[in-house]
Amino acid sequence: MRSILNTLLIFGALYLLMNNAYKKEVKTAETSEQKVTQSTPTDTKIANEIATENQTSQKPQVEKLGFLSNFAANVVVKMAESEKGSDLILKLVKPLTVRLNQPVVKTNNTVFFDQTFEVLNINPITQDSTKIAYCGAEVVIDYHISKQGLRIDTKENQRIILGRGEAHPIIENLVVGMQEGQKRRGKIPYPYLGKLSIYTKNDEDKEPNVNVEVSLIEVLSPELHNIKIFDDAVSVEATQLCGYPISCNARISKIDGTKLWESKINYQLGDKVFPTIFSYSLFNKLPESTRTVISPFKYLDKLIDNMVDSSVNPDEFVLIEFK
């Protein structure tokens, strides 16, 4: 279904672009024809010779594909030449590109989480120098939980590791991606209230949502730099969240393909059983997709003793595949 929708989007965009470009070419051709008609016979002959010569020298390589294919290819080429056009192509055929801890990261759409929990940034902060919280990071937060306007739980300067269950899972996931000094607000719908011990579920109280407001005071864990993440699929479906269990196959190899480590992993995202880079990378992954990570070797410290070759330079890049 995702492939069909993606294809329809691409052809829809191409159709609109082609249609506008075609109208522009027709208009240009009509203008040129009018100018030729108004010129002298000698001018017309010279103009025809120049036009014939230009057509011969500038024939596109894809002309044999037919007019429509040729025209579509030329439109795509023209789109790719401009910054806005190339961005449009990337958004149509690849996952969304977002910034996270300085490097450019391709990750899954956050629509599911943002809409389900009605995430709202109260005071967005965009300074590049500000530290950003990630799954598995140790942070200091303030938060309060309220129901129908009444506070039912409040914590100040709480020091937690995101994913360890030291706060409600939805609070932890609200913090992931926040910058120091930022404040967010969200809701915990009834199905996600199970781990909120202060709130008692009953059959008569399924409608009211519980409101959460959280402030990120400080990120205590070091920043992770020069990490790039790629998915083979993008979706608005539920993805892997911090603090929730995950099971997948993991493989680490050098850039040249030499295998360093491979195993099936089962753990809770944010736990310290595996290197923090695992939780950082697996957050927001689709359960059935493949996620490929390019990371410096130094972030795999806990696995080094079990690797085939542990003599890799700490700053050397390796490939991590999660399937």
Coordinates of N, CA, C and O in Angstrom, one line a residue, residues 134-289:
Y134 N 18.1 11.9 23.7 CA 17.9 10.7 22.9 C 17.6 9.5 23.7 O 17.9 9.5 24.9
C135 N 17.0 8.5 23.1 CA 16.7 7.3 23.9 C 17.9 6.7 24.5 O 18.9 6.4 23.7
G136 N 17.9 6.4 25.8 CA 19.1 5.9 26.4 C 19.9 7.0 27.1 O 20.8 6.6 27.9
A137 N 19.6 8.2 26.9 CA 20.4 9.3 27.5 C 19.9 9.6 28.9 O 18.8 9.4 29.3
E138 N 20.9 10.0 29.8 CA 20.5 10.4 31.1 C 20.2 11.9 31.1 O 21.0 12.7 30.6
V139 N 19.0 12.2 31.7 CA 18.6 13.6 31.6 C 18.0 14.0 33.0 O 17.7 13.2 33.9
V140 N 17.8 15.3 33.2 CA 17.1 15.9 34.3 C 15.9 16.6 33.8 O 16.0 17.5 32.9
I141 N 14.7 16.3 34.3 CA 13.5 16.8 33.9 C 12.6 17.3 35.0 O 12.7 16.8 36.1
D142 N 11.7 18.2 34.7 CA 10.5 18.5 35.5 C 9.3 18.1 34.8 O 9.2 18.2 33.5
Y143 N 8.3 17.6 35.5 CA 7.0 17.3 34.8 C 5.9 17.3 35.8 O 6.1 17.1 37.0
H144 N 4.7 17.5 35.2 CA 3.5 17.3 36.0 C 2.4 16.7 35.2 O 2.3 17.0 34.0
I145 N 1.6 15.9 35.8 CA 0.6 15.1 35.1 C -0.8 15.6 35.8 O -0.9 15.8 37.0
S146 N -1.7 16.0 34.9 CA -3.0 16.4 35.4 C -4.1 15.8 34.7 O -4.0 15.3 33.6
K147 N -5.3 15.7 35.4 CA -6.5 15.1 34.9 C -7.6 16.0 35.2 O -7.9 16.4 36.3
Q148 N -8.3 16.5 34.1 CA -9.4 17.4 34.2 C -9.0 18.6 35.0 O -9.7 19.1 35.8
G149 N -7.8 19.1 34.7 CA -7.3 20.4 35.4 C -6.7 20.2 36.7 O -6.1 21.2 37.3
L150 N -6.7 19.0 37.3 CA -6.2 18.8 38.6 C -4.9 18.0 38.5 O -4.8 17.0 37.9
R151 N -3.8 18.5 39.2 CA -2.5 17.8 39.1 C -2.6 16.5 40.0 O -3.0 16.5 41.1
I152 N -2.2 15.4 39.4 CA -2.2 14.1 40.1 C -0.8 13.6 40.4 O -0.6 12.7 41.1
D153 N 0.2 14.2 39.7 CA 1.6 13.8 40.0 C 2.6 14.9 39.5 O 2.4 15.5 38.4
T154 N 3.5 15.3 40.3 CA 4.5 16.3 40.0 C 5.9 15.9 40.4 O 6.1 15.4 41.5
K155 N 6.9 16.1 39.5 CA 8.3 15.8 39.9 C 9.1 17.0 39.4 O 8.9 17.5 38.3
E156 N 10.1 17.3 40.2 CA 11.0 18.4 39.9 C 12.5 17.9 40.0 O 12.8 17.1 40.9
N157 N 13.3 18.3 39.0 CA 14.7 17.9 38.9 C 14.9 16.4 39.1 O 15.7 15.9 39.8
Q158 N 14.0 15.6 38.4 CA 14.1 14.2 38.4 C 15.2 13.7 37.4 O 15.1 14.1 36.2
R159 N 16.1 13.0 37.9 CA 17.2 12.5 37.1 C 16.9 11.0 36.6 O 16.8 10.1 37.5
I160 N 16.7 10.8 35.3 CA 16.3 9.5 34.8 C 17.1 9.2 33.6 O 17.7 10.1 32.9
I161 N 17.1 7.9 33.2 CA 17.7 7.4 32.0 C 16.5 7.1 31.1 O 15.6 6.3 31.4
L162 N 16.4 7.7 29.9 CA 15.2 7.6 29.1 C 15.1 6.1 28.6 O 16.0 5.6 27.9
G163 N 14.0 5.5 28.9 CA 13.8 4.1 28.5 C 13.9 3.1 29.6 O 13.6 1.9 29.5
R164 N 14.4 3.5 30.8 CA 14.5 2.6 31.9 C 13.2 2.5 32.7 O 13.2 1.7 33.7
G165 N 12.2 3.2 32.4 CA 10.9 3.1 33.1 C 10.9 3.8 34.4 O 10.1 3.6 35.3
E166 N 11.8 4.8 34.6 CA 11.9 5.6 35.8 C 10.8 6.7 35.8 O 10.6 7.4 36.8
A167 N 10.2 6.9 34.6 CA 9.1 7.8 34.5 C 8.1 7.1 33.6 O 8.4 6.1 33.0
H168 N 6.9 7.6 33.4 CA 5.9 7.0 32.5 C 6.5 7.0 31.1 O 7.2 7.9 30.7
P169 N 6.3 5.8 30.4 CA 6.9 5.7 29.0 C 6.6 6.9 28.1 O 7.4 7.3 27.3
I170 N 5.3 7.4 28.2 CA 5.0 8.5 27.3 C 5.7 9.8 27.7 O 6.1 10.5 26.8
I171 N 6.0 10.0 28.9 CA 6.8 11.1 29.4 C 8.2 11.0 28.8 O 8.8 11.9 28.3
E172 N 8.8 9.8 28.9 CA 10.1 9.5 28.4 C 10.2 9.8 26.9 O 11.1 10.4 26.4
N173 N 9.1 9.4 26.2 CA 9.1 9.6 24.7 C 8.9 11.0 24.3 O 9.3 11.4 23.2
L174 N 8.2 11.8 25.2 CA 8.0 13.2 24.9 C 9.4 13.9 25.0 O 9.6 14.8 24.3
V175 N 10.2 13.4 25.9 CA 11.5 14.0 26.1 C 12.5 13.8 24.9 O 13.3 14.6 24.6
V176 N 12.4 12.6 24.3 CA 13.3 12.2 23.2 C 13.1 13.3 22.1 O 12.0 13.5 21.6
G177 N 14.3 13.8 21.7 CA 14.2 14.9 20.6 C 14.2 16.3 21.2 O 14.3 17.2 20.4
M178 N 13.9 16.5 22.5 CA 13.8 17.8 23.1 C 15.2 18.4 23.2 O 16.2 17.7 23.4
Q179 N 15.3 19.7 23.2 CA 16.6 20.4 23.5 C 16.5 20.9 24.9 O 15.5 21.2 25.5
E180 N 17.7 21.1 25.5 CA 17.8 21.6 26.9 C 17.1 23.0 26.9 O 17.3 23.8 26.1
G181 N 16.3 23.1 28.0 CA 15.5 24.4 28.1 C 14.2 24.4 27.5 O 13.4 25.3 27.6
Q182 N 13.9 23.3 26.7 CA 12.6 23.2 26.0 C 11.5 22.6 26.9 O 11.8 21.9 27.8
K183 N 10.3 23.0 26.6 CA 9.1 22.5 27.3 C 8.1 21.9 26.3 O 7.9 22.5 25.2
R184 N 7.5 20.8 26.6 CA 6.5 20.1 25.7 C 5.3 19.8 26.5 O 5.4 19.5 27.7
R185 N 4.2 19.7 25.8 CA 2.9 19.2 26.4 C 2.4 18.1 25.5 O 2.5 18.1 24.3
G186 N 1.7 17.2 26.2 CA 1.1 16.1 25.4 C 0.0 15.4 26.3 O -0.3 15.9 27.4
K187 N -0.7 14.4 25.7 CA -1.7 13.7 26.4 C -1.4 12.2 26.4 O -0.8 11.7 25.5
I188 N -1.8 11.6 27.5 CA -1.7 10.1 27.6 C -3.1 9.5 27.4 O -3.9 9.6 28.3
P189 N -3.4 8.9 26.3 CA -4.8 8.4 26.1 C -5.0 7.1 27.0 O -4.0 6.5 27.5
Y190 N -6.2 6.7 27.1 CA -6.6 5.7 28.1 C -5.7 4.4 27.8 O -5.2 3.8 28.8
P191 N -5.5 3.9 26.6 CA -4.8 2.6 26.4 C -3.4 2.7 26.9 O -2.8 1.6 27.1
Y192 N -2.8 3.9 27.1 CA -1.4 4.0 27.5 C -1.2 4.4 29.0 O -0.1 4.7 29.4
L193 N -2.3 4.2 29.8 CA -2.2 4.6 31.2 C -1.8 3.5 32.1 O -1.6 3.7 33.3
G194 N -1.6 2.3 31.5 CA -1.3 1.1 32.4 C -0.1 1.3 33.3 O -0.1 0.8 34.4
K195 N 0.9 2.0 32.9 CA 2.1 2.1 33.7 C 2.1 3.3 34.6 O 3.1 3.7 35.2
L196 N 1.0 4.0 34.7 CA 0.9 5.2 35.5 C 0.3 4.8 36.8 O -1.0 4.7 37.0
S197 N 1.1 4.4 37.8 CA 0.6 3.8 39.0 C -0.4 4.7 39.8 O -1.3 4.2 40.5
I198 N -0.2 6.0 39.8 CA -1.0 6.9 40.6 C -2.4 7.0 40.0 O -3.3 7.5 40.6
Y199 N -2.6 6.6 38.7 CA -3.9 6.7 38.1 C -4.5 5.3 38.0 O -4.0 4.3 37.5
T200 N -5.7 5.2 38.5 CA -6.4 3.9 38.6 C -7.4 3.8 37.4 O -8.3 4.7 37.2
K201 N -7.3 2.8 36.6 CA -8.2 2.5 35.5 C -9.4 1.8 35.9 O -9.4 1.0 36.8
N202 N -10.5 2.2 35.4 CA -11.8 1.5 35.6 C -12.7 1.6 34.4 O -12.4 2.5 33.5
D203 N -13.7 0.8 34.3 CA -14.5 0.8 33.1 C -15.3 2.0 32.8 O -15.8 2.3 31.7
E204 N -15.5 2.8 33.9 CA -16.3 4.0 33.8 C -15.5 5.3 33.4 O -16.0 6.3 33.3
D205 N -14.2 5.1 33.3 CA -13.3 6.3 33.1 C -12.4 6.1 32.0 O -11.2 6.2 32.1
K206 N -12.9 5.8 30.8 CA -12.1 5.6 29.6 C -12.0 6.8 28.7 O -11.2 6.9 27.8
E207 N -12.8 7.8 28.9 CA -12.9 8.9 28.0 C -11.8 10.0 28.3 O -11.1 10.4 27.4
P208 N -11.7 10.5 29.6 CA -10.8 11.6 29.8 C -9.3 11.2 29.5 O -8.9 10.2 30.0
N209 N -8.6 12.1 28.8 CA -7.2 11.9 28.6 C -6.5 12.5 29.8 O -7.0 13.4 30.5
V210 N -5.3 12.1 30.0 CA -4.4 12.6 31.1 C -3.4 13.6 30.4 O -2.7 13.1 29.5
N211 N -3.3 14.8 30.9 CA -2.4 15.8 30.3 C -1.0 15.7 31.0 O -0.9 15.5 32.2
V212 N 0.0 15.9 30.2 CA 1.4 15.9 30.7 C 2.1 17.1 30.2 O 2.0 17.5 29.0
E213 N 2.9 17.8 31.1 CA 3.8 18.9 30.6 C 5.2 18.6 31.2 O 5.3 18.3 32.4
V214 N 6.2 18.6 30.3 CA 7.5 18.2 30.8 C 8.5 19.3 30.3 O 8.4 19.8 29.2
S215 N 9.5 19.5 31.1 CA 10.6 20.5 30.8 C 11.9 19.7 30.9 O 12.2 19.0 31.8
L216 N 12.8 19.9 29.8 CA 14.1 19.3 29.8 C 15.1 20.3 30.4 O 15.4 21.3 29.8
I217 N 15.6 20.0 31.6 CA 16.5 20.9 32.3 C 17.9 20.7 31.8 O 18.6 21.6 31.5
E218 N 18.3 19.4 31.7 CA 19.7 19.2 31.3 C 19.9 17.8 30.7 O 19.2 16.8 31.1
V219 N 20.8 17.6 29.7 CA 21.2 16.3 29.2 C 22.5 16.0 29.7 O 23.5 16.7 29.5
L220 N 22.6 14.9 30.6 CA 23.9 14.6 31.2 C 24.8 13.7 30.4 O 26.0 13.7 30.5
S221 N 24.2 12.9 29.5 CA 24.9 12.0 28.6 C 25.7 12.8 27.5 O 25.2 13.8 27.1
P222 N 26.8 12.2 27.1 CA 27.5 12.9 26.0 C 26.7 12.9 24.7 O 25.9 12.0 24.5
E223 N 27.0 13.8 23.8 CA 26.3 13.9 22.5 C 26.9 12.8 21.6 O 28.1 12.4 21.7
L224 N 26.1 12.3 20.7 CA 26.5 11.3 19.7 C 26.6 12.1 18.4 O 25.6 12.6 17.9
H225 N 27.8 12.1 17.8 CA 28.0 12.9 16.6 C 28.3 12.0 15.4 O 28.8 10.8 15.5
N226 N 28.1 12.5 14.2 CA 28.5 11.9 12.9 C 27.8 10.5 12.8 O 28.4 9.6 12.3
I227 N 26.5 10.5 13.1 CA 25.7 9.2 12.9 C 24.7 9.5 11.9 O 24.0 10.5 12.0
K228 N 24.6 8.6 10.9 CA 23.5 8.7 9.9 C 22.7 7.4 9.9 O 23.2 6.3 10.0
I229 N 21.4 7.6 9.8 CA 20.4 6.5 9.9 C 19.6 6.5 8.6 O 19.0 7.5 8.2
F230 N 19.4 5.3 8.0 CA 18.6 5.1 6.8 C 17.6 4.0 7.0 O 17.9 3.0 7.5
D231 N 16.4 4.3 6.5 CA 15.3 3.2 6.6 C 15.0 2.8 5.2 O 15.1 3.6 4.2
D232 N 14.6 1.5 5.0 CA 14.1 1.1 3.7 C 12.6 1.2 3.6 O 12.0 0.8 2.6
A233 N 11.9 1.8 4.5 CA 10.5 2.1 4.5 C 10.2 3.2 5.4 O 10.9 3.6 6.3
V234 N 9.1 3.9 5.0 CA 8.6 5.0 5.9 C 7.1 4.8 6.0 O 6.4 4.4 5.1
S235 N 6.5 5.2 7.2 CA 5.1 4.9 7.4 C 4.6 5.8 8.5 O 5.4 6.4 9.3
V236 N 3.3 6.0 8.6 CA 2.7 6.7 9.7 C 2.2 5.7 10.7 O 1.4 6.0 11.6
E237 N 2.5 4.4 10.6 CA 2.1 3.4 11.5 C 2.9 3.5 12.8 O 3.9 4.2 12.9
A238 N 2.5 2.7 13.8 CA 3.2 2.7 15.1 C 4.6 2.2 14.9 O 4.9 1.2 14.3
T239 N 5.6 3.0 15.5 CA 7.0 2.6 15.4 C 7.5 2.2 16.8 O 6.8 2.3 17.8
Q240 N 8.8 1.8 16.9 CA 9.4 1.4 18.1 C 9.6 2.6 19.0 O 10.2 3.6 18.6
L241 N 9.1 2.5 20.3 CA 9.2 3.6 21.2 C 10.3 3.3 22.3 O 10.5 2.2 22.6
C242 N 10.8 4.4 22.9 CA 11.8 4.2 23.9 C 11.1 3.6 25.2 O 10.0 4.1 25.5
G243 N 11.7 2.6 25.8 CA 11.2 2.0 26.9 C 10.4 0.8 26.6 O 10.0 0.0 27.5
Y244 N 10.2 0.5 25.3 CA 9.4 -0.7 24.9 C 10.3 -1.8 24.5 O 11.4 -1.5 24.0
P245 N 9.9 -3.1 24.5 CA 10.7 -4.2 24.1 C 10.9 -4.2 22.6 O 10.0 -3.9 21.9
I246 N 12.1 -4.7 22.2 CA 12.3 -4.9 20.8 C 13.1 -6.2 20.6 O 13.9 -6.6 21.4
S247 N 12.8 -6.8 19.4 CA 13.5 -8.0 19.0 C 13.9 -7.9 17.6 O 13.0 -7.7 16.7
C248 N 15.2 -8.0 17.3 CA 15.6 -8.0 15.8 C 17.0 -8.5 15.7 O 17.6 -8.8 16.7
N249 N 17.4 -8.7 14.5 CA 18.7 -9.2 14.2 C 19.6 -8.0 14.0 O 19.3 -7.0 13.3
A250 N 20.8 -8.0 14.5 CA 21.8 -6.9 14.4 C 23.1 -7.5 13.8 O 23.6 -8.5 14.2
R251 N 23.6 -6.7 12.9 CA 24.9 -7.1 12.2 C 25.8 -5.8 12.2 O 25.3 -4.8 11.7
I252 N 27.0 -6.0 12.5 CA 28.0 -4.9 12.5 C 29.1 -5.3 11.5 O 29.7 -6.4 11.6
S253 N 29.5 -4.4 10.6 CA 30.5 -4.7 9.7 C 31.3 -3.5 9.3 O 30.8 -2.3 9.5
K254 N 32.5 -3.7 8.8 CA 33.3 -2.6 8.3 C 32.6 -2.0 7.0 O 31.8 -2.7 6.4
I255 N 33.1 -0.9 6.6 CA 32.5 -0.3 5.3 C 32.8 -1.2 4.1 O 32.0 -1.2 3.2
D256 N 33.9 -2.0 4.2 CA 34.2 -2.8 3.1 C 33.4 -4.2 3.1 O 33.6 -5.0 2.2
G257 N 32.6 -4.3 4.1 CA 31.7 -5.5 4.2 C 32.2 -6.6 5.2 O 31.5 -7.6 5.4
T258 N 33.4 -6.4 5.7 CA 33.9 -7.4 6.7 C 33.1 -7.5 7.9 O 32.9 -6.5 8.6
K259 N 32.6 -8.7 8.2 CA 31.7 -8.8 9.4 C 32.5 -8.7 10.7 O 33.5 -9.4 10.9
L260 N 32.0 -7.9 11.6 CA 32.6 -7.8 12.9 C 31.8 -8.5 14.1 O 32.4 -9.0 15.0
W261 N 30.5 -8.4 13.9 CA 29.6 -9.0 15.0 C 28.2 -9.2 14.4 O 27.8 -8.4 13.6
E262 N 27.6 -10.2 14.9 CA 26.2 -10.5 14.4 C 25.5 -11.3 15.5 O 26.0 -12.3 16.1
S263 N 24.2 -10.9 15.8 CA 23.5 -11.6 16.8 C 22.0 -11.2 16.8 O 21.7 -10.1 16.2
K264 N 21.1 -12.0 17.4 CA 19.8 -11.6 17.6 C 19.7 -10.9 18.9 O 20.2 -11.4 19.9
I265 N 19.0 -9.7 19.0 CA 19.0 -9.0 20.2 C 17.6 -8.8 20.7 O 16.6 -8.7 19.9
N266 N 17.4 -9.0 22.0 CA 16.1 -8.8 22.7 C 16.3 -7.9 23.9 O 17.0 -8.4 24.8
Y267 N 15.8 -6.8 23.9 CA 15.9 -5.9 25.1 C 14.9 -4.8 25.1 O 14.2 -4.7 24.1
Q268 N 15.0 -4.0 26.1 CA 14.1 -2.8 26.2 C 14.8 -1.6 25.7 O 15.9 -1.3 26.3
L269 N 14.3 -0.9 24.8 CA 15.0 0.3 24.3 C 15.3 1.3 25.4 O 14.4 1.8 26.1
G270 N 16.5 1.6 25.6 CA 16.9 2.5 26.6 C 17.7 1.8 27.7 O 18.4 2.4 28.5
D271 N 17.6 0.5 27.7 CA 18.4 -0.3 28.7 C 19.8 -0.3 28.4 O 20.2 -0.1 27.2
K272 N 20.7 -0.5 29.4 CA 22.1 -0.5 29.1 C 22.7 -1.9 28.8 O 23.9 -2.0 28.9
V273 N 21.9 -2.8 28.5 CA 22.4 -4.2 28.1 C 23.3 -4.0 26.9 O 24.3 -4.7 26.8
F274 N 22.9 -3.2 26.0 CA 23.6 -3.0 24.7 C 24.1 -1.5 24.7 O 23.6 -0.7 25.5
P275 N 25.0 -1.2 23.8 CA 25.5 0.2 23.7 C 24.4 1.2 23.5 O 23.4 0.9 22.9
T276 N 24.6 2.4 24.0 CA 23.5 3.4 23.9 C 23.2 3.7 22.4 O 22.1 4.0 22.1
I277 N 24.2 3.5 21.6 CA 24.0 3.7 20.1 C 22.8 2.9 19.6 O 22.1 3.2 18.7
F278 N 22.6 1.7 20.2 CA 21.5 0.8 19.8 C 20.2 1.4 20.1 O 19.3 1.5 19.2
S279 N 20.0 1.9 21.3 CA 18.7 2.6 21.6 C 18.5 3.8 20.8 O 17.4 4.1 20.3
Y280 N 19.6 4.6 20.7 CA 19.6 5.8 19.9 C 19.1 5.5 18.5 O 18.3 6.2 17.9
S281 N 19.6 4.5 17.9 CA 19.4 4.1 16.5 C 18.0 3.4 16.3 O 17.4 3.6 15.2
L282 N 17.6 2.6 17.2 CA 16.4 1.8 17.0 C 15.1 2.6 17.4 O 14.0 2.2 17.0
F283 N 15.2 3.7 18.0 CA 14.0 4.5 18.4 C 13.3 4.9 17.1 O 13.9 5.4 16.1
N284 N 12.0 4.8 17.0 CA 11.2 5.2 15.9 C 11.3 4.3 14.7 O 11.0 4.7 13.6
K285 N 11.9 3.1 14.8 CA 12.0 2.1 13.7 C 10.7 1.4 13.5 O 10.1 1.0 14.5
L286 N 10.4 1.1 12.3 CA 9.2 0.3 12.0 C 9.6 -1.2 12.3 O 10.7 -1.6 12.0
P287 N 8.7 -1.9 13.0 CA 9.0 -3.3 13.4 C 9.5 -4.2 12.3 O 10.4 -5.0 12.4
E288 N 8.9 -4.1 11.1 CA 9.2 -5.0 10.0 C 10.2 -4.4 9.0 O 10.5 -5.0 8.0
S289 N 10.8 -3.3 9.3 CA 11.7 -2.6 8.3 C 13.1 -2.9 8.6 O 13.5 -3.5 9.7

